[in-house]
């Protein structure tokens, strides 16, 4: 980027550009920082208290990290599929909002 | 051996230490993480104020899918506490959720102290006095509050001497 503005080229009929003061600095380099987060309401599995994107406590112990996936309910609450499958066997409700549990999607 | 239940209990313990809830305290026993000792301090502006009530929490390998067995060790006089210290509280039975942890259980019991549910009495005398003779109820509670200090002092003494 250059501050060397050719005033003659942009010189309009009213001559505003010719009155522009000289630029005081030049932008030579800039660094952008981006933040991101998973697009889910809750990013920690409330059952085992490990991040849903990491393997659950059970799979970590059994070295099955790759098979541990996330499950989302219609209520938009997410858990590890393993944690949830054990819970729904005894009570088919979302442990967080107590609504009837119905699966929205499973996967990573 | 580490199991999912034991790992979850370690997380509960970590959370209790990092973010301790007001008026409750708990720790696993020295050689068994499935058995915890806890203390609930009687909430301010209630008949239980300044009481130091000791409890035990006993977990199974099914935790957190199944609730622990929670009992008062200190003598208690409350409509929803049985003579053996057992507690009649919905979240420890049919309303249990695997999202609860030790901190949540203890704070629920703490708020139960001043908000008894007279519809499911575990101590019929306490329930009756609570509804019909509040002054007598509070007198009985004051007695167990005093007793809780005595037992607490005995425990501290035995810890110091051992």
PDB file of C-alpha atoms in Angstrom:
ATOM      1  CA  UNK A   1       0.000   0.000   0.000  1.00  0.00           C
ATOM      2  CA  UNK A   2       1.294   3.428  -0.859  1.00  0.00           C
ATOM      3  CA  UNK A   3       0.476   6.821   0.564  1.00  0.00           C
ATOM      4  CA  UNK A   4       1.616   8.455  -2.559  1.00  0.00           C
ATOM      5  CA  UNK A   5      -1.743   9.600  -3.836  1.00  0.00           C
ATOM      6  CA  UNK A   6      -1.752  11.046  -7.250  1.00  0.00           C
ATOM      7  CA  UNK A   7      -3.988  14.016  -6.568  1.00  0.00           C
ATOM      8  CA  UNK A   8      -4.191  15.097 -10.162  1.00  0.00           C
ATOM      9  CA  UNK A   9      -5.915  11.867 -11.240  1.00  0.00           C
ATOM     10  CA  UNK A  10      -8.720  12.114  -8.638  1.00  0.00           C
ATOM     11  CA  UNK A  11      -9.045  15.825  -8.869  1.00  0.00           C
ATOM     12  CA  UNK A  12     -12.794  16.418  -9.154  1.00  0.00           C
ATOM     13  CA  UNK A  13     -14.514  19.489 -10.383  1.00  0.00           C
ATOM     14  CA  UNK A  14     -14.740  20.974  -6.878  1.00  0.00           C
ATOM     15  CA  UNK A  15     -11.124  20.136  -6.093  1.00  0.00           C
ATOM     16  CA  UNK A  16     -11.797  18.405  -2.692  1.00  0.00           C
ATOM     17  CA  UNK A  17      -9.107  15.755  -3.210  1.00  0.00           C
ATOM     18  CA  UNK A  18      -6.431  18.318  -3.750  1.00  0.00           C
ATOM     19  CA  UNK A  19      -7.066  19.608  -0.211  1.00  0.00           C
ATOM     20  CA  UNK A  20      -6.512  16.158   1.420  1.00  0.00           C
ATOM     21  CA  UNK A  21      -3.612  16.210   3.889  1.00  0.00           C
ATOM     22  CA  UNK A  22      -0.733  13.826   3.357  1.00  0.00           C
ATOM     23  CA  UNK A  23      -1.254  10.403   4.998  1.00  0.00           C
ATOM     24  CA  UNK A  24       0.429  10.131   8.378  1.00  0.00           C
ATOM     25  CA  UNK A  25       1.244   6.417   8.290  1.00  0.00           C
ATOM     26  CA  UNK A  26       1.323   3.376   6.100  1.00  0.00           C
ATOM     27  CA  UNK A  27      -0.085  -0.002   6.985  1.00  0.00           C
ATOM     28  CA  UNK A  28       2.755  -2.417   6.323  1.00  0.00           C
ATOM     29  CA  UNK A  29       1.604  -5.588   8.012  1.00  0.00           C
ATOM     30  CA  UNK A  30      -1.399  -6.830   9.964  1.00  0.00           C
ATOM     31  CA  UNK A  31      -2.214 -10.040  11.803  1.00  0.00           C
ATOM     32  CA  UNK A  32      -5.741 -11.346  12.070  1.00  0.00           C
ATOM     33  CA  UNK A  33      -6.798 -13.447  15.056  1.00  0.00           C
ATOM     34  CA  UNK A  34      -9.848 -15.706  14.765  1.00  0.00           C
ATOM     35  CA  UNK A  35     -11.731 -17.424  17.582  1.00  0.00           C
ATOM     36  CA  UNK A  36     -13.916 -20.476  17.157  1.00  0.00           C
ATOM     37  CA  UNK A  37     -16.033 -22.812  19.217  1.00  0.00           C
ATOM     38  CA  UNK A  38     -18.193 -25.817  18.535  1.00  0.00           C
ATOM     39  CA  UNK A  39     -21.666 -24.868  17.407  1.00  0.00           C
ATOM     40  CA  UNK A  40     -23.486 -26.682  20.218  1.00  0.00           C
ATOM     41  CA  UNK A  41     -25.196 -25.378  23.304  1.00  0.00           C
ATOM     42  CA  UNK A  42     -23.040 -27.361  25.700  1.00  0.00           C
ATOM     43  CA  UNK A  43     -19.503 -28.467  24.989  1.00  0.00           C
ATOM     44  CA  UNK A  44     -18.896 -30.598  28.078  1.00  0.00           C
ATOM     45  CA  UNK A  45     -20.659 -33.930  28.444  1.00  0.00           C
ATOM     46  CA  UNK A  46     -22.656 -33.350  31.635  1.00  0.00           C
ATOM     47  CA  UNK A  47     -22.607 -37.093  32.393  1.00  0.00           C
ATOM     48  CA  UNK A  48     -18.868 -37.816  32.468  1.00  0.00           C
ATOM     49  CA  UNK A  49     -17.720 -34.156  32.500  1.00  0.00           C
ATOM     50  CA  UNK A  50     -15.257 -34.527  29.664  1.00  0.00           C
ATOM     51  CA  UNK A  51     -15.464 -32.307  26.549  1.00  0.00           C
ATOM     52  CA  UNK A  52     -17.804 -33.919  24.030  1.00  0.00           C
ATOM     53  CA  UNK A  53     -15.163 -33.598  21.314  1.00  0.00           C
ATOM     54  CA  UNK A  54     -12.768 -35.719  23.410  1.00  0.00           C
ATOM     55  CA  UNK A  55     -13.400 -39.367  24.207  1.00  0.00           C
ATOM     56  CA  UNK A  56     -15.565 -40.079  27.270  1.00  0.00           C
ATOM     57  CA  UNK A  57     -14.068 -41.424  30.504  1.00  0.00           C
ATOM     58  CA  UNK A  58     -15.052 -44.979  29.638  1.00  0.00           C
ATOM     59  CA  UNK A  59     -13.490 -44.932  26.150  1.00  0.00           C
ATOM     60  CA  UNK A  60     -10.346 -43.218  27.428  1.00  0.00           C
ATOM     61  CA  UNK A  61      -9.901 -46.050  29.897  1.00  0.00           C
ATOM     62  CA  UNK A  62     -10.532 -48.737  27.300  1.00  0.00           C
ATOM     63  CA  UNK A  63      -8.413 -47.059  24.645  1.00  0.00           C
ATOM     64  CA  UNK A  64     -11.354 -46.710  22.262  1.00  0.00           C
ATOM     65  CA  UNK A  65     -10.928 -42.989  21.648  1.00  0.00           C
ATOM     66  CA  UNK A  66     -11.717 -43.266  17.943  1.00  0.00           C
ATOM     67  CA  UNK A  67     -15.092 -44.926  18.453  1.00  0.00           C
ATOM     68  CA  UNK A  68     -16.372 -42.288  20.871  1.00  0.00           C
ATOM     69  CA  UNK A  69     -18.858 -40.042  19.078  1.00  0.00           C
ATOM     70  CA  UNK A  70     -21.245 -37.290  20.088  1.00  0.00           C
ATOM     71  CA  UNK A  71     -25.022 -37.542  20.171  1.00  0.00           C
ATOM     72  CA  UNK A  72     -27.392 -34.572  19.944  1.00  0.00           C
ATOM     73  CA  UNK A  73     -30.963 -34.631  21.172  1.00  0.00           C
ATOM     74  CA  UNK A  74     -33.876 -32.686  19.714  1.00  0.00           C
ATOM     75  CA  UNK A  75     -33.465 -30.423  22.755  1.00  0.00           C
ATOM     76  CA  UNK A  76     -30.003 -29.535  21.353  1.00  0.00           C
ATOM     77  CA  UNK A  77     -28.195 -30.974  24.368  1.00  0.00           C
ATOM     78  CA  UNK A  78     -25.172 -33.061  23.488  1.00  0.00           C
ATOM     79  CA  UNK A  79     -23.437 -35.933  25.262  1.00  0.00           C
ATOM     80  CA  UNK A  80     -21.086 -38.759  24.404  1.00  0.00           C
ATOM     81  CA  UNK A  81     -23.061 -41.476  22.667  1.00  0.00           C
ATOM     82  CA  UNK A  82     -21.629 -44.065  25.102  1.00  0.00           C
ATOM     83  CA  UNK A  83     -22.605 -42.045  28.188  1.00  0.00           C
ATOM     84  CA  UNK A  84     -26.089 -41.412  26.859  1.00  0.00           C
ATOM     85  CA  UNK A  85     -26.774 -44.979  25.727  1.00  0.00           C
ATOM     86  CA  UNK A  86     -26.158 -46.225  29.281  1.00  0.00           C
ATOM     87  CA  UNK A  87     -28.446 -43.565  30.759  1.00  0.00           C
ATOM     88  CA  UNK A  88     -31.423 -43.948  28.382  1.00  0.00           C
ATOM     89  CA  UNK A  89     -31.581 -47.635  29.285  1.00  0.00           C
ATOM     90  CA  UNK A  90     -32.935 -46.641  32.687  1.00  0.00           C
ATOM     91  CA  UNK A  91     -34.638 -43.330  31.935  1.00  0.00           C
ATOM     92  CA  UNK A  92     -35.404 -42.062  28.446  1.00  0.00           C
ATOM     93  CA  UNK A  93     -35.103 -38.381  29.349  1.00  0.00           C
ATOM     94  CA  UNK A  94     -32.481 -35.748  28.678  1.00  0.00           C
ATOM     95  CA  UNK A  95     -30.403 -35.560  31.886  1.00  0.00           C
ATOM     96  CA  UNK A  96     -30.202 -31.769  31.540  1.00  0.00           C
ATOM     97  CA  UNK A  97     -33.737 -30.624  30.664  1.00  0.00           C
ATOM     98  CA  UNK A  98     -35.725 -33.764  31.592  1.00  0.00           C
ATOM     99  CA  UNK A  99     -37.496 -33.735  28.225  1.00  0.00           C
ATOM    100  CA  UNK A 100     -38.284 -37.021  26.531  1.00  0.00           C
ATOM    101  CA  UNK A 101     -35.036 -37.962  24.781  1.00  0.00           C
ATOM    102  CA  UNK A 102     -35.152 -38.159  20.994  1.00  0.00           C
ATOM    103  CA  UNK A 103     -32.046 -38.249  18.875  1.00  0.00           C
ATOM    104  CA  UNK A 104     -31.393 -35.374  16.497  1.00  0.00           C
ATOM    105  CA  UNK A 105     -28.118 -36.686  15.128  1.00  0.00           C
ATOM    106  CA  UNK A 106     -25.129 -38.849  15.955  1.00  0.00           C
ATOM    107  CA  UNK A 107     -21.601 -38.279  14.796  1.00  0.00           C
ATOM    108  CA  UNK A 108     -18.655 -35.960  14.929  1.00  0.00           C
TER     109      UNK A 108
ATOM    110  CA  UNK B   1      -8.046 -50.126  39.217  1.00  0.00           C
ATOM    111  CA  UNK B   2      -9.559 -47.075  37.621  1.00  0.00           C
ATOM    112  CA  UNK B   3     -13.127 -47.377  36.371  1.00  0.00           C
ATOM    113  CA  UNK B   4     -15.418 -44.762  34.780  1.00  0.00           C
ATOM    114  CA  UNK B   5     -17.182 -44.305  38.140  1.00  0.00           C
ATOM    115  CA  UNK B   6     -13.903 -43.730  39.954  1.00  0.00           C
ATOM    116  CA  UNK B   7     -12.629 -41.305  37.328  1.00  0.00           C
ATOM    117  CA  UNK B   8     -15.889 -39.370  37.511  1.00  0.00           C
ATOM    118  CA  UNK B   9     -15.525 -39.191  41.313  1.00  0.00           C
ATOM    119  CA  UNK B  10     -12.010 -37.794  40.907  1.00  0.00           C
ATOM    120  CA  UNK B  11     -13.505 -35.096  38.667  1.00  0.00           C
ATOM    121  CA  UNK B  12     -16.170 -34.396  41.291  1.00  0.00           C
ATOM    122  CA  UNK B  13     -13.439 -34.017  43.904  1.00  0.00           C
ATOM    123  CA  UNK B  14     -11.426 -31.695  41.681  1.00  0.00           C
ATOM    124  CA  UNK B  15     -14.465 -29.535  41.059  1.00  0.00           C
ATOM    125  CA  UNK B  16     -15.205 -29.387  44.799  1.00  0.00           C
ATOM    126  CA  UNK B  17     -11.684 -28.153  45.452  1.00  0.00           C
ATOM    127  CA  UNK B  18     -11.536 -25.666  42.601  1.00  0.00           C
ATOM    128  CA  UNK B  19     -15.019 -24.275  43.022  1.00  0.00           C
ATOM    129  CA  UNK B  20     -16.169 -25.118  46.558  1.00  0.00           C
ATOM    130  CA  UNK B  21     -19.884 -24.509  47.148  1.00  0.00           C
ATOM    131  CA  UNK B  22     -20.755 -22.458  50.230  1.00  0.00           C
ATOM    132  CA  UNK B  23     -21.500 -24.346  53.415  1.00  0.00           C
ATOM    133  CA  UNK B  24     -20.630 -27.866  52.326  1.00  0.00           C
ATOM    134  CA  UNK B  25     -17.431 -29.858  52.316  1.00  0.00           C
ATOM    135  CA  UNK B  26     -16.597 -33.396  51.210  1.00  0.00           C
ATOM    136  CA  UNK B  27     -13.693 -35.710  50.504  1.00  0.00           C
ATOM    137  CA  UNK B  28     -13.230 -39.374  49.648  1.00  0.00           C
ATOM    138  CA  UNK B  29     -12.034 -41.598  52.491  1.00  0.00           C
ATOM    139  CA  UNK B  30      -8.334 -42.282  52.490  1.00  0.00           C
ATOM    140  CA  UNK B  31      -8.326 -45.738  50.938  1.00  0.00           C
ATOM    141  CA  UNK B  32     -11.681 -45.924  49.167  1.00  0.00           C
ATOM    142  CA  UNK B  33     -12.790 -43.354  46.615  1.00  0.00           C
ATOM    143  CA  UNK B  34     -16.247 -44.988  46.523  1.00  0.00           C
ATOM    144  CA  UNK B  35     -16.894 -43.909  50.116  1.00  0.00           C
ATOM    145  CA  UNK B  36     -16.936 -40.206  50.978  1.00  0.00           C
ATOM    146  CA  UNK B  37     -17.277 -38.216  54.164  1.00  0.00           C
ATOM    147  CA  UNK B  38     -19.064 -34.891  53.992  1.00  0.00           C
ATOM    148  CA  UNK B  39     -20.069 -32.035  56.241  1.00  0.00           C
ATOM    149  CA  UNK B  40     -23.059 -29.761  55.719  1.00  0.00           C
ATOM    150  CA  UNK B  41     -23.183 -26.554  57.716  1.00  0.00           C
ATOM    151  CA  UNK B  42     -26.676 -25.551  58.816  1.00  0.00           C
ATOM    152  CA  UNK B  43     -27.816 -22.607  56.660  1.00  0.00           C
ATOM    153  CA  UNK B  44     -28.096 -19.119  58.197  1.00  0.00           C
ATOM    154  CA  UNK B  45     -31.468 -17.866  59.386  1.00  0.00           C
ATOM    155  CA  UNK B  46     -32.812 -21.387  59.818  1.00  0.00           C
ATOM    156  CA  UNK B  47     -33.230 -23.504  62.962  1.00  0.00           C
ATOM    157  CA  UNK B  48     -30.250 -25.542  61.671  1.00  0.00           C
ATOM    158  CA  UNK B  49     -27.919 -22.520  61.699  1.00  0.00           C
ATOM    159  CA  UNK B  50     -24.362 -23.283  62.863  1.00  0.00           C
ATOM    160  CA  UNK B  51     -24.951 -27.044  62.957  1.00  0.00           C
ATOM    161  CA  UNK B  52     -22.085 -29.162  61.580  1.00  0.00           C
ATOM    162  CA  UNK B  53     -23.749 -32.254  60.205  1.00  0.00           C
ATOM    163  CA  UNK B  54     -21.646 -35.163  59.079  1.00  0.00           C
ATOM    164  CA  UNK B  55     -22.758 -37.463  56.256  1.00  0.00           C
ATOM    165  CA  UNK B  56     -21.448 -40.390  54.268  1.00  0.00           C
ATOM    166  CA  UNK B  57     -21.900 -40.954  50.544  1.00  0.00           C
ATOM    167  CA  UNK B  58     -21.529 -44.475  49.211  1.00  0.00           C
ATOM    168  CA  UNK B  59     -21.134 -44.869  45.451  1.00  0.00           C
ATOM    169  CA  UNK B  60     -21.395 -47.926  43.221  1.00  0.00           C
ATOM    170  CA  UNK B  61     -19.642 -48.647  39.944  1.00  0.00           C
ATOM    171  CA  UNK B  62     -22.868 -47.566  38.236  1.00  0.00           C
ATOM    172  CA  UNK B  63     -22.322 -43.956  39.275  1.00  0.00           C
ATOM    173  CA  UNK B  64     -23.243 -41.478  37.765  1.00  0.00           C
ATOM    174  CA  UNK B  65     -26.069 -43.498  36.229  1.00  0.00           C
ATOM    175  CA  UNK B  66     -27.195 -44.482  39.711  1.00  0.00           C
ATOM    176  CA  UNK B  67     -27.219 -42.121  42.708  1.00  0.00           C
ATOM    177  CA  UNK B  68     -25.055 -42.770  45.781  1.00  0.00           C
ATOM    178  CA  UNK B  69     -26.533 -43.817  49.129  1.00  0.00           C
ATOM    179  CA  UNK B  70     -26.369 -40.712  51.295  1.00  0.00           C
ATOM    180  CA  UNK B  71     -26.836 -40.849  55.058  1.00  0.00           C
ATOM    181  CA  UNK B  72     -26.532 -38.465  57.944  1.00  0.00           C
ATOM    182  CA  UNK B  73     -24.043 -39.767  60.484  1.00  0.00           C
ATOM    183  CA  UNK B  74     -24.803 -36.928  62.877  1.00  0.00           C
ATOM    184  CA  UNK B  75     -28.121 -37.200  64.638  1.00  0.00           C
ATOM    185  CA  UNK B  76     -30.762 -35.363  62.625  1.00  0.00           C
ATOM    186  CA  UNK B  77     -34.275 -34.226  63.379  1.00  0.00           C
ATOM    187  CA  UNK B  78     -36.002 -33.496  60.105  1.00  0.00           C
ATOM    188  CA  UNK B  79     -39.289 -34.560  58.455  1.00  0.00           C
ATOM    189  CA  UNK B  80     -37.442 -36.196  55.533  1.00  0.00           C
ATOM    190  CA  UNK B  81     -34.634 -37.948  57.399  1.00  0.00           C
ATOM    191  CA  UNK B  82     -35.126 -41.492  58.725  1.00  0.00           C
ATOM    192  CA  UNK B  83     -33.985 -42.629  62.146  1.00  0.00           C
ATOM    193  CA  UNK B  84     -30.975 -44.388  60.575  1.00  0.00           C
ATOM    194  CA  UNK B  85     -29.893 -41.141  58.850  1.00  0.00           C
ATOM    195  CA  UNK B  86     -31.265 -42.124  55.439  1.00  0.00           C
ATOM    196  CA  UNK B  87     -32.623 -39.228  53.402  1.00  0.00           C
ATOM    197  CA  UNK B  88     -35.924 -39.085  51.537  1.00  0.00           C
ATOM    198  CA  UNK B  89     -35.121 -36.741  48.655  1.00  0.00           C
ATOM    199  CA  UNK B  90     -36.482 -37.107  45.122  1.00  0.00           C
ATOM    200  CA  UNK B  91     -33.190 -36.351  43.369  1.00  0.00           C
ATOM    201  CA  UNK B  92     -31.561 -39.236  45.273  1.00  0.00           C
ATOM    202  CA  UNK B  93     -34.290 -41.597  44.078  1.00  0.00           C
ATOM    203  CA  UNK B  94     -36.607 -41.330  41.076  1.00  0.00           C
ATOM    204  CA  UNK B  95     -35.552 -37.819  40.018  1.00  0.00           C
ATOM    205  CA  UNK B  96     -31.854 -38.644  39.855  1.00  0.00           C
ATOM    206  CA  UNK B  97     -29.937 -37.318  36.850  1.00  0.00           C
ATOM    207  CA  UNK B  98     -26.425 -38.437  35.865  1.00  0.00           C
ATOM    208  CA  UNK B  99     -25.487 -34.756  35.547  1.00  0.00           C
ATOM    209  CA  UNK B 100     -25.488 -34.369  39.333  1.00  0.00           C
ATOM    210  CA  UNK B 101     -22.211 -34.536  41.190  1.00  0.00           C
ATOM    211  CA  UNK B 102     -21.171 -34.519  44.845  1.00  0.00           C
ATOM    212  CA  UNK B 103     -21.421 -30.716  45.056  1.00  0.00           C
ATOM    213  CA  UNK B 104     -24.958 -30.730  43.607  1.00  0.00           C
ATOM    214  CA  UNK B 105     -26.099 -33.524  45.951  1.00  0.00           C
ATOM    215  CA  UNK B 106     -24.786 -31.782  49.057  1.00  0.00           C
ATOM    216  CA  UNK B 107     -26.218 -28.370  48.178  1.00  0.00           C
ATOM    217  CA  UNK B 108     -29.602 -30.022  47.512  1.00  0.00           C
ATOM    218  CA  UNK B 109     -29.530 -31.670  50.939  1.00  0.00           C
ATOM    219  CA  UNK B 110     -28.479 -28.379  52.476  1.00  0.00           C
ATOM    220  CA  UNK B 111     -31.523 -26.619  51.028  1.00  0.00           C
ATOM    221  CA  UNK B 112     -33.768 -29.519  52.044  1.00  0.00           C
ATOM    222  CA  UNK B 113     -32.927 -28.731  55.682  1.00  0.00           C
ATOM    223  CA  UNK B 114     -35.027 -25.583  55.725  1.00  0.00           C
ATOM    224  CA  UNK B 115     -37.476 -26.661  53.038  1.00  0.00           C
ATOM    225  CA  UNK B 116     -38.821 -29.990  54.230  1.00  0.00           C
ATOM    226  CA  UNK B 117     -41.418 -31.825  52.207  1.00  0.00           C
ATOM    227  CA  UNK B 118     -44.099 -32.803  54.757  1.00  0.00           C
ATOM    228  CA  UNK B 119     -45.845 -34.936  52.111  1.00  0.00           C
ATOM    229  CA  UNK B 120     -43.242 -37.686  52.266  1.00  0.00           C
ATOM    230  CA  UNK B 121     -42.365 -37.898  55.947  1.00  0.00           C
ATOM    231  CA  UNK B 122     -39.506 -40.135  57.004  1.00  0.00           C
ATOM    232  CA  UNK B 123     -39.766 -38.959  60.604  1.00  0.00           C
ATOM    233  CA  UNK B 124     -43.456 -38.620  61.436  1.00  0.00           C
ATOM    234  CA  UNK B 125     -42.872 -36.803  64.716  1.00  0.00           C
ATOM    235  CA  UNK B 126     -40.669 -34.200  63.014  1.00  0.00           C
ATOM    236  CA  UNK B 127     -43.253 -33.797  60.239  1.00  0.00           C
ATOM    237  CA  UNK B 128     -46.070 -33.404  62.743  1.00  0.00           C
ATOM    238  CA  UNK B 129     -44.221 -30.878  64.897  1.00  0.00           C
ATOM    239  CA  UNK B 130     -43.106 -28.960  61.807  1.00  0.00           C
ATOM    240  CA  UNK B 131     -46.716 -28.502  60.757  1.00  0.00           C
ATOM    241  CA  UNK B 132     -48.467 -28.193  64.109  1.00  0.00           C
ATOM    242  CA  UNK B 133     -46.017 -26.876  66.661  1.00  0.00           C
ATOM    243  CA  UNK B 134     -43.184 -24.963  65.060  1.00  0.00           C
ATOM    244  CA  UNK B 135     -41.775 -23.853  68.403  1.00  0.00           C
ATOM    245  CA  UNK B 136     -41.408 -27.424  69.675  1.00  0.00           C
ATOM    246  CA  UNK B 137     -39.940 -28.426  66.289  1.00  0.00           C
ATOM    247  CA  UNK B 138     -37.303 -25.716  66.535  1.00  0.00           C
ATOM    248  CA  UNK B 139     -36.479 -26.777  70.081  1.00  0.00           C
ATOM    249  CA  UNK B 140     -35.837 -30.335  68.922  1.00  0.00           C
ATOM    250  CA  UNK B 141     -33.721 -29.063  66.028  1.00  0.00           C
ATOM    251  CA  UNK B 142     -31.718 -26.831  68.396  1.00  0.00           C
ATOM    252  CA  UNK B 143     -30.907 -29.940  70.433  1.00  0.00           C
ATOM    253  CA  UNK B 144     -29.444 -31.835  67.469  1.00  0.00           C
ATOM    254  CA  UNK B 145     -27.547 -28.697  66.371  1.00  0.00           C
ATOM    255  CA  UNK B 146     -25.816 -28.667  69.762  1.00  0.00           C
ATOM    256  CA  UNK B 147     -25.198 -32.376  69.557  1.00  0.00           C
ATOM    257  CA  UNK B 148     -23.533 -31.913  66.165  1.00  0.00           C
ATOM    258  CA  UNK B 149     -20.878 -29.669  67.740  1.00  0.00           C
ATOM    259  CA  UNK B 150     -20.172 -32.216  70.427  1.00  0.00           C
ATOM    260  CA  UNK B 151     -19.667 -35.023  67.909  1.00  0.00           C
ATOM    261  CA  UNK B 152     -17.612 -32.726  65.728  1.00  0.00           C
ATOM    262  CA  UNK B 153     -15.353 -31.894  68.657  1.00  0.00           C
ATOM    263  CA  UNK B 154     -14.942 -35.596  69.454  1.00  0.00           C
ATOM    264  CA  UNK B 155     -13.918 -36.299  65.873  1.00  0.00           C
ATOM    265  CA  UNK B 156     -11.402 -33.451  65.887  1.00  0.00           C
ATOM    266  CA  UNK B 157      -9.999 -34.735  69.191  1.00  0.00           C
ATOM    267  CA  UNK B 158      -9.630 -38.264  67.868  1.00  0.00           C
ATOM    268  CA  UNK B 159      -7.936 -36.922  64.721  1.00  0.00           C
ATOM    269  CA  UNK B 160      -5.467 -34.920  66.800  1.00  0.00           C
ATOM    270  CA  UNK B 161      -4.671 -37.837  69.110  1.00  0.00           C
ATOM    271  CA  UNK B 162      -4.203 -40.344  66.266  1.00  0.00           C
TER     272      UNK B 162
END
